[in-house]
Structures are given as C-alpha cells and as structure tokens.
Coordinates of C-alpha atoms (C1' of nucleotides) in Angstrom, one line a residue:
Chain A
M103 CA 31.6 -9.8 -0.8
D104 CA 31.3 -11.8 -3.9
N105 CA 27.6 -12.0 -4.4
D106 CA 27.6 -8.6 -6.0
S107 CA 30.0 -9.5 -8.8
G108 CA 27.1 -10.4 -11.0
L109 CA 25.1 -7.5 -9.6
A110 CA 27.7 -5.0 -10.6
R111 CA 27.9 -6.5 -14.1
R112 CA 24.2 -6.5 -14.6
I113 CA 23.6 -3.1 -13.2
H114 CA 26.2 -1.9 -15.5
G115 CA 24.8 -3.8 -18.4
A116 CA 21.5 -2.1 -17.8
G117 CA 23.2 1.3 -18.2
R118 CA 23.2 1.9 -14.5
R119 CA 25.9 2.7 -12.1
M120 CA 27.0 0.5 -9.3
T121 CA 27.3 2.8 -6.3
E122 CA 28.0 2.0 -2.7
Q123 CA 24.5 3.0 -1.7
R124 CA 22.9 0.5 -4.1
R125 CA 25.2 -2.3 -3.1
V126 CA 24.6 -1.7 0.6
V127 CA 20.9 -1.5 0.2
L128 CA 20.8 -4.8 -1.5
E129 CA 23.2 -6.4 0.8
V130 CA 21.3 -5.3 3.9
L131 CA 18.0 -6.4 2.4
A132 CA 19.5 -9.8 1.5
S133 CA 20.9 -10.2 5.0
V134 CA 17.6 -10.1 6.8
K135 CA 14.7 -12.6 6.7
S136 CA 12.1 -10.0 7.7
H137 CA 10.5 -8.1 4.8
P138 CA 11.3 -4.5 5.7
T139 CA 9.5 -1.4 4.5
A140 CA 11.5 1.2 2.8
A141 CA 11.6 3.2 6.0
E142 CA 12.9 0.3 8.0
L143 CA 15.5 -0.4 5.3
Y144 CA 16.5 3.2 5.4
D145 CA 17.2 2.9 9.2
M146 CA 19.2 -0.3 8.7
V147 CA 21.2 1.0 5.8
R148 CA 21.9 4.2 7.7
R149 CA 24.0 2.3 10.2
R150 CA 26.5 1.5 7.5
L151 CA 26.0 4.6 5.4
P152 CA 25.2 7.4 7.9
G153 CA 24.8 10.0 5.2
I154 CA 22.3 8.2 3.0
S155 CA 19.0 9.9 2.4
P156 CA 15.5 8.4 2.3
G157 CA 15.0 9.5 -1.3
T158 CA 18.0 7.5 -2.3
V159 CA 16.7 4.4 -0.7
Y160 CA 13.3 4.7 -2.4
R161 CA 15.0 5.4 -5.8
T162 CA 17.4 2.5 -5.3
L163 CA 14.6 0.1 -4.4
K164 CA 12.8 1.0 -7.6
V165 CA 15.9 0.5 -9.7
L166 CA 16.8 -2.8 -8.1
K167 CA 13.2 -4.0 -8.5
N168 CA 13.2 -3.1 -12.2
L169 CA 16.4 -5.0 -12.6
G170 CA 14.8 -8.0 -10.9
Y171 CA 17.1 -8.0 -7.9
L172 CA 14.2 -7.8 -5.4
Q173 CA 10.5 -8.0 -5.3
E174 CA 8.1 -5.5 -3.9
L175 CA 5.3 -7.1 -1.9
D176 CA 1.9 -5.3 -2.4
F177 CA 3.4 -4.5 -5.8
G178 CA 2.5 -1.2 -7.3
A179 CA 0.0 -0.4 -4.6
T180 CA 0.3 3.3 -3.8
A181 CA -3.2 3.2 -2.4
S182 CA -5.5 0.4 -1.1
R183 CA -8.3 -0.8 -3.3
F184 CA -11.6 -2.1 -2.2
D185 CA -14.0 -4.7 -3.5
A186 CA -17.6 -5.3 -2.4
D187 CA -17.4 -8.9 -3.7
V188 CA -16.1 -10.9 -0.8
A189 CA -16.5 -14.2 -2.6
D190 CA -13.4 -16.2 -3.3
H191 CA -11.8 -14.8 -6.4
C192 CA -8.5 -13.5 -7.7
H193 CA -7.5 -10.2 -9.2
V194 CA -5.2 -9.0 -12.0
R195 CA -3.4 -5.7 -11.9
C196 CA -2.0 -4.0 -15.0
D197 CA 1.7 -3.2 -14.5
S198 CA 1.3 -0.2 -16.7
C199 CA -2.0 1.6 -15.9
D200 CA -2.6 0.0 -12.5
R201 CA -6.1 -1.0 -13.3
V202 CA -7.4 -4.0 -11.3
D203 CA -9.9 -6.5 -12.7
D204 CA -11.5 -9.6 -11.3
V205 CA -10.4 -13.0 -12.3
P206 CA -13.2 -15.6 -12.2
L207 CA -11.0 -18.1 -10.6
A208 CA -11.2 -19.3 -7.0
A209 CA -8.1 -18.7 -4.9
N210 CA -8.0 -22.4 -4.8
P211 CA -7.4 -22.6 -1.2
R212 CA -4.2 -24.3 -0.4
L213 CA -4.9 -23.0 3.1
E214 CA -4.6 -26.4 4.6
E215 CA -1.3 -26.9 2.9
A216 CA -0.1 -23.5 4.2
Q217 CA -1.5 -24.2 7.6
R218 CA 0.4 -27.4 7.8
I219 CA 3.7 -25.6 7.0
L220 CA 3.0 -22.6 9.1
D221 CA 3.0 -24.3 12.4
G222 CA 1.9 -22.0 15.2
W223 CA 0.1 -19.6 12.9
K224 CA -3.7 -19.4 12.6
I225 CA -4.3 -18.9 8.9
E226 CA -7.5 -17.1 8.1
G227 CA -7.3 -16.6 4.4
Q228 CA -5.2 -15.9 1.3
R229 CA -5.1 -13.6 -1.6
V230 CA -4.0 -14.2 -5.1
E231 CA -3.1 -11.5 -7.4
F232 CA -1.9 -11.8 -11.0
H233 CA -0.1 -9.0 -12.8
G234 CA 0.8 -8.2 -16.3
L235 CA -0.4 -5.9 -19.1
C236 CA -4.0 -5.2 -19.9
P237 CA -5.3 -5.2 -23.4
E238 CA -5.4 -1.4 -23.7
C239 CA -1.8 -1.0 -22.5
I240 CA -0.6 -3.7 -24.9
G241 CA -2.2 -1.8 -27.7
A242 CA -0.8 1.5 -26.6
E243 CA 2.7 0.0 -26.2
Q244 CA 2.7 -1.5 -29.7
Q245 CA 1.5 1.7 -31.3
S246 CA 4.0 4.0 -29.6
G247 CA 6.8 1.4 -29.8
Q248 CA 7.6 1.5 -26.1
K249 CA 9.5 -1.4 -24.7
G250 CA 8.0 -1.5 -21.2
G251 CA 11.1 -0.6 -19.3
D252 CA 10.0 1.2 -16.1
G253 CA 6.3 0.4 -16.2
A254 CA 3.8 3.3 -15.8
Chain B
M70 CA -33.8 0.7 -0.3
D71 CA -34.5 -2.9 0.4
N72 CA -31.1 -4.4 -0.4
D73 CA -29.8 -3.1 2.8
S74 CA -32.2 -5.0 5.0
G75 CA -29.7 -7.7 5.8
L76 CA -26.9 -5.1 6.0
A77 CA -28.7 -2.9 8.5
R78 CA -29.5 -6.0 10.6
R79 CA -26.0 -7.3 10.6
I80 CA -24.4 -3.9 11.2
H81 CA -26.8 -3.4 14.0
G82 CA -26.1 -6.9 15.3
A83 CA -22.4 -6.0 15.5
G84 CA -23.3 -3.0 17.7
R85 CA -22.9 -0.5 14.9
R86 CA -25.2 2.0 13.5
M87 CA -26.6 1.9 10.0
T88 CA -26.1 5.4 8.7
E89 CA -26.8 6.8 5.2
Q90 CA -23.1 7.3 4.7
R91 CA -22.3 3.7 5.3
R92 CA -25.2 2.4 3.2
V93 CA -24.2 4.7 0.3
V94 CA -20.5 3.8 0.5
L95 CA -21.3 0.1 0.3
E96 CA -24.0 0.6 -2.4
V97 CA -21.6 2.6 -4.6
L98 CA -18.8 0.2 -4.1
A99 CA -21.1 -2.7 -5.0
S100 CA -22.3 -0.9 -8.1
V101 CA -19.0 -0.7 -9.9
K102 CA -16.8 -3.4 -11.3
S103 CA -13.6 -1.4 -10.9
H104 CA -11.8 -1.7 -7.6
P105 CA -11.7 1.9 -6.5
T106 CA -9.2 3.4 -4.0
A107 CA -10.6 5.2 -1.0
A108 CA -10.1 8.5 -2.7
E109 CA -11.9 7.4 -5.9
L110 CA -14.7 6.0 -3.8
Y111 CA -14.9 9.3 -1.9
D112 CA -15.4 11.2 -5.2
M113 CA -18.1 8.7 -6.3
V114 CA -19.9 8.8 -3.0
R115 CA -19.8 12.6 -2.9
R116 CA -22.0 12.8 -5.9
R117 CA -24.8 11.3 -3.8
L118 CA -23.7 12.7 -0.5
P119 CA -22.1 16.1 -1.2
G120 CA -21.3 16.7 2.4
I121 CA -19.5 13.5 3.2
S122 CA -15.8 13.8 4.3
P123 CA -12.8 11.7 3.3
G124 CA -12.4 10.7 6.9
T125 CA -15.8 9.2 7.0
V126 CA -15.1 7.2 3.9
Y127 CA -11.9 5.8 5.4
R128 CA -13.6 5.0 8.7
T129 CA -16.5 3.5 6.9
L130 CA -14.4 1.3 4.8
K131 CA -12.6 0.0 7.8
V132 CA -15.9 -0.8 9.6
L133 CA -17.4 -2.5 6.6
K134 CA -14.2 -4.5 6.0
N135 CA -14.2 -5.7 9.6
L136 CA -17.8 -6.7 9.2
G137 CA -16.9 -8.7 6.2
Y138 CA -18.9 -6.6 3.7
L139 CA -16.0 -5.8 1.5
Q140 CA -12.4 -6.8 1.1
E141 CA -9.3 -4.6 0.9
L142 CA -6.9 -5.6 -1.8
D143 CA -3.3 -5.1 -0.7
F144 CA -4.7 -5.6 2.7
G145 CA -3.1 -3.9 5.6
A146 CA -0.4 -2.5 3.5
T147 CA 0.4 1.0 4.7
A148 CA 3.8 0.7 3.3
S149 CA 5.4 -1.5 0.7
R150 CA 7.6 -4.3 1.8
F151 CA 10.6 -5.6 0.0
D152 CA 12.2 -9.0 -0.4
A153 CA 15.6 -9.8 -1.9
D154 CA 14.5 -13.3 -2.6
V155 CA 13.0 -13.2 -6.0
A156 CA 12.4 -17.0 -6.2
D157 CA 8.9 -18.2 -6.4
H158 CA 7.5 -18.3 -2.9
C159 CA 4.5 -17.0 -0.9
H160 CA 4.2 -14.8 2.1
V161 CA 2.1 -14.7 5.3
R162 CA 1.1 -11.5 7.0
C163 CA -0.1 -11.3 10.6
D164 CA -3.4 -9.5 10.8
S165 CA -2.4 -8.2 14.2
C166 CA 1.2 -7.2 14.2
D167 CA 1.7 -6.9 10.4
R168 CA 4.8 -9.0 10.4
V169 CA 5.5 -10.8 7.1
D170 CA 7.1 -14.1 6.8
D171 CA 8.1 -16.4 3.9
V172 CA 6.1 -19.5 3.1
P173 CA 8.2 -22.2 1.5
L174 CA 5.6 -22.9 -0.9
A175 CA 5.7 -22.1 -4.6
A176 CA 3.0 -19.8 -5.9
N177 CA 2.0 -22.9 -7.9
P178 CA 1.7 -21.0 -11.1
R179 CA -1.8 -21.2 -12.4
L180 CA -0.5 -18.6 -14.7
E181 CA -1.6 -20.6 -17.7
E182 CA -5.0 -21.1 -16.3
A183 CA -5.3 -17.4 -15.6
Q184 CA -3.9 -16.5 -19.0
R185 CA -6.5 -18.6 -20.7
I186 CA -9.2 -16.8 -18.8
L187 CA -7.7 -13.3 -19.2
D188 CA -8.0 -13.1 -22.9
G189 CA -6.1 -10.0 -24.2
W190 CA -3.9 -9.6 -21.2
K191 CA -0.3 -10.6 -21.0
I192 CA 0.2 -12.2 -17.6
E193 CA 3.7 -11.8 -16.2
G194 CA 3.4 -13.2 -12.7
Q195 CA 1.3 -13.7 -9.7
R196 CA 1.6 -13.2 -6.0
V197 CA 0.1 -15.3 -3.2
E198 CA -0.3 -14.0 0.3
F199 CA -1.8 -15.8 3.2
H200 CA -2.9 -13.9 6.3
G201 CA -3.9 -14.8 9.9
L202 CA -2.4 -14.6 13.3
C203 CA 1.3 -15.3 14.1
P204 CA 2.3 -17.4 17.0
E205 CA 3.3 -14.4 19.1
C206 CA 0.0 -12.6 18.6
I207 CA -2.0 -15.7 19.3
G208 CA -0.2 -16.0 22.7
A209 CA -0.7 -12.3 23.4
E210 CA -4.4 -12.6 22.6
Q211 CA -5.0 -15.5 24.8
Q212 CA -3.2 -14.0 27.7
S213 CA -5.0 -10.6 27.6
G214 CA -8.3 -12.2 26.8
Q215 CA -8.9 -10.1 23.7
K216 CA -11.4 -11.3 21.2
G217 CA -9.7 -10.1 18.0
G218 CA -12.4 -7.7 17.0
D219 CA -10.8 -4.9 15.1
G220 CA -7.3 -6.4 14.6
A221 CA -4.3 -4.3 15.5
Chain C
dC208 C1' 34.9 14.2 -19.1
dT209 C1' 30.0 13.3 -18.8
dA210 C1' 26.1 10.8 -17.9
dT211 C1' 24.1 9.2 -13.7
dG212 C1' 23.4 9.2 -8.9
dT213 C1' 23.0 11.4 -4.3
dG214 C1' 21.7 14.7 -0.5
dC215 C1' 18.6 17.8 0.8
dA216 C1' 14.4 19.7 1.4
dA217 C1' 10.1 20.7 -0.2
dA218 C1' 6.0 18.9 -2.2
dG219 C1' 2.4 15.2 -3.0
dA220 C1' -0.4 11.7 -1.8
dT221 C1' -2.7 8.7 1.3
dT222 C1' -4.5 7.7 5.7
dT223 C1' -5.4 8.7 10.7
dT224 C1' -7.1 11.4 14.5
dG225 C1' -9.1 14.9 17.9
dC226 C1' -12.8 17.7 18.8
dC227 C1' -17.3 19.0 18.8
dC228 C1' -21.8 18.6 16.8
dA229 C1' -25.5 15.4 14.8
dT230 C1' -28.3 11.5 15.0
dA231 C1' -29.7 6.4 15.0
dT232 C1' -31.5 3.6 18.3
Chain D
dA198 C1' -31.3 10.3 26.4
dT199 C1' -27.1 8.6 25.1
dA200 C1' -23.8 6.1 22.9
dT201 C1' -22.0 6.1 18.4
dG202 C1' -21.0 8.3 14.0
dG203 C1' -19.8 12.3 11.0
dG204 C1' -17.6 16.8 9.5
dC205 C1' -13.7 19.4 9.5
dA206 C1' -9.1 20.2 9.7
dA207 C1' -4.7 19.3 11.3
dA208 C1' -1.3 15.8 11.7
dA209 C1' 1.1 11.6 10.7
dT210 C1' 3.0 8.7 7.2
dC211 C1' 4.8 7.2 3.1
dT212 C1' 6.7 8.4 -1.3
dT213 C1' 8.3 11.4 -5.1
dT214 C1' 10.9 15.1 -7.2
dG215 C1' 13.7 19.4 -8.5
dC216 C1' 18.1 21.1 -8.0
dA217 C1' 23.0 21.6 -7.3
dC218 C1' 26.9 18.9 -6.3
dA219 C1' 29.5 14.4 -6.4
dT220 C1' 31.2 10.5 -8.7
dA221 C1' 31.4 5.9 -11.4
dG222 C1' 32.8 4.5 -15.7

DNA sequence: CTATGTGCAAAGATTTTGCCCATAT
DNA sequence: ATATGGGCAAAATCTTTGCACATAG
C-alpha cells in the first residue's frame, strides 16, 4: 500500500525498524472500525502472519503508540481505579507515575449532543480524563535530564 | 458508625447485606483522595480487617459500583483497546456487551480550562468516553425482559 | 556487520470463580 | 432458618520479559 510510506520513514526516523509485523499490525488496525483489544488484534494479524507471537503484538502496539500512530483507549490503565466520589467530576492521570487526581471540573455533559448523534444508543453517562505530567514528575524529569520518551 | 445509616438502608433496599467488609471497603475508599486500585485498596482495608481476602474486595467493589456508591475509572476495561484513528474524537462503550464505537464529536478541548486549574501539571491531552446501551443490547434486553441490573 | 526485532515460553499481574463455611436479616 | 456473603485457593486473563536467533538498514 502507500499509506505506510510516511510510516516507514517516521519509524526509521525514530531509530526504529520497519518490519513486516509492525506494518501489518498497523494496517489491520487501520482497516477495522472496531476497537480491538491486543488479543483480538493478535488473532486478526495472525491470519496474515501465522507465525507472529502475542508478545510481538504487544510490543508493536506500544511502539506504534509512542510514535503517535495509534491511540490506546483506557490509556495506561493496567488496573482499574476506584473513586468513592460519584459526583460529576473529571480526572487527570500522570503519564509518568500513573497517579490519578481529581479535577474540580464538571464533565460538562454533552450527553444530549452525544445522544443526538448516537441514534439507537441509550447514553447513561460519560467520563473525561485528562493526562499529562504531574508536578513531581516534571521536577524529576528536569533534574535528571530525561526527555520523556517512553513514559514511565 | 453513623455515616453508614443511609448506606445500610440502601444496600438493604437493593436486597443486599450490609457486612462489615463492605462498610469498611467503602469507608476506606471514601477516606482517601488517591484513586486506589483494587489491590491497593485490599492492602489498606486489610489493616482494619486482617482476614479479608482479595476476592471479597473485588466482589465488594463490583457490588458498590452497581449500587452507585463508587465509580470505576477506566470502567469495564479488562483489556486495553486500540484505535488507529489518532484524530480528536470520542468513544462510546456499551455497558452490556463492551463494544466500543467512535463518536464523531471532538473531545472539545477544555484543555486550557483544565490546565488553568491544574497548576503545576503539564496537560498533554484528554479522553472523553460515553457509555450506555448499544442498539443491539437494548433490543436483546427488551425481548428477554431483563431489567439491566448487574450489566453483562 | 550490528543494532534492533521476533518467537517462544515462562513469569507477573490482575481479576474471576467454585466450594464450603459464616452470618446478617 | 435461610438466603446471601466471605475466605481460600485455583484458574482464567491479560501483559511483560529474558534469551537465542533472525533480519532491516
């Protein structure tokens, strides 16, 4: 295809190799409108690359995500977090240390707007999560001169 | 212990028992401003109830969440999902079948607003996720007469 | 040629579940 | 008394990692 010309260039530019596995993973992900999990993606990719391993898919997804070629929903969440405050508010997650804080800002329900678009759905709520670097991690980064490449 | 009067009543009203484990889990969660994972919560709760088991904490969290006493961040995410579309858009997740669709609606960056509030943080982005019931699950629910109690 | 990536398999981490006993109601 | 919940431990998932070999550049 031709939509990987830029991809190959940028992967190379980032000091990474453009392998068939990576190209196919991205092609397959881009070809579906569902939002597959890594396991689902592994099954899909395996049809084209029977020998690929799950570990490669996970590693590839991480690489492509860091390069900005895809986004991970539920970003950074290896485990669910809980909040006894059920009032309408947002959260911030630190990309580096994974800490989660409250944001005293209503989710500003655009529920009606979404409901109008999502014909046939019954929308019950929404969640808004910001992400970035927390004060502590900003300090730590500046002191140790890290550039924030791969996150935590 | 009088701050659980309403809790006990409502848990009872939902046909559920008010046990010490459940009360302590909620009290501990409500007493911290962090947003602990189930494992972290288990450690905290264990200081007060040395005999509690992880399974109980997980089950309790699910019950309390269904009763609306707490919210789960990264809700319903047992596995990460990926999206090759990195443009600014939102997602909807079905509470019942876990399917995730795109919502052609910009996240409407209130990033500046959040950045103003979150002094010291460096906000990089945000994520907006709606949730509810998808058309298929609404149909299935009506046909089988389910009341949507515990979700899928 | 050499740094990087892959396959494989084992290890980690998180969450769920079955079974039997305990207990709230 | 009895339905519901808890403890325990095994299992099911999901994800990461070390190592030896393969390969893109």
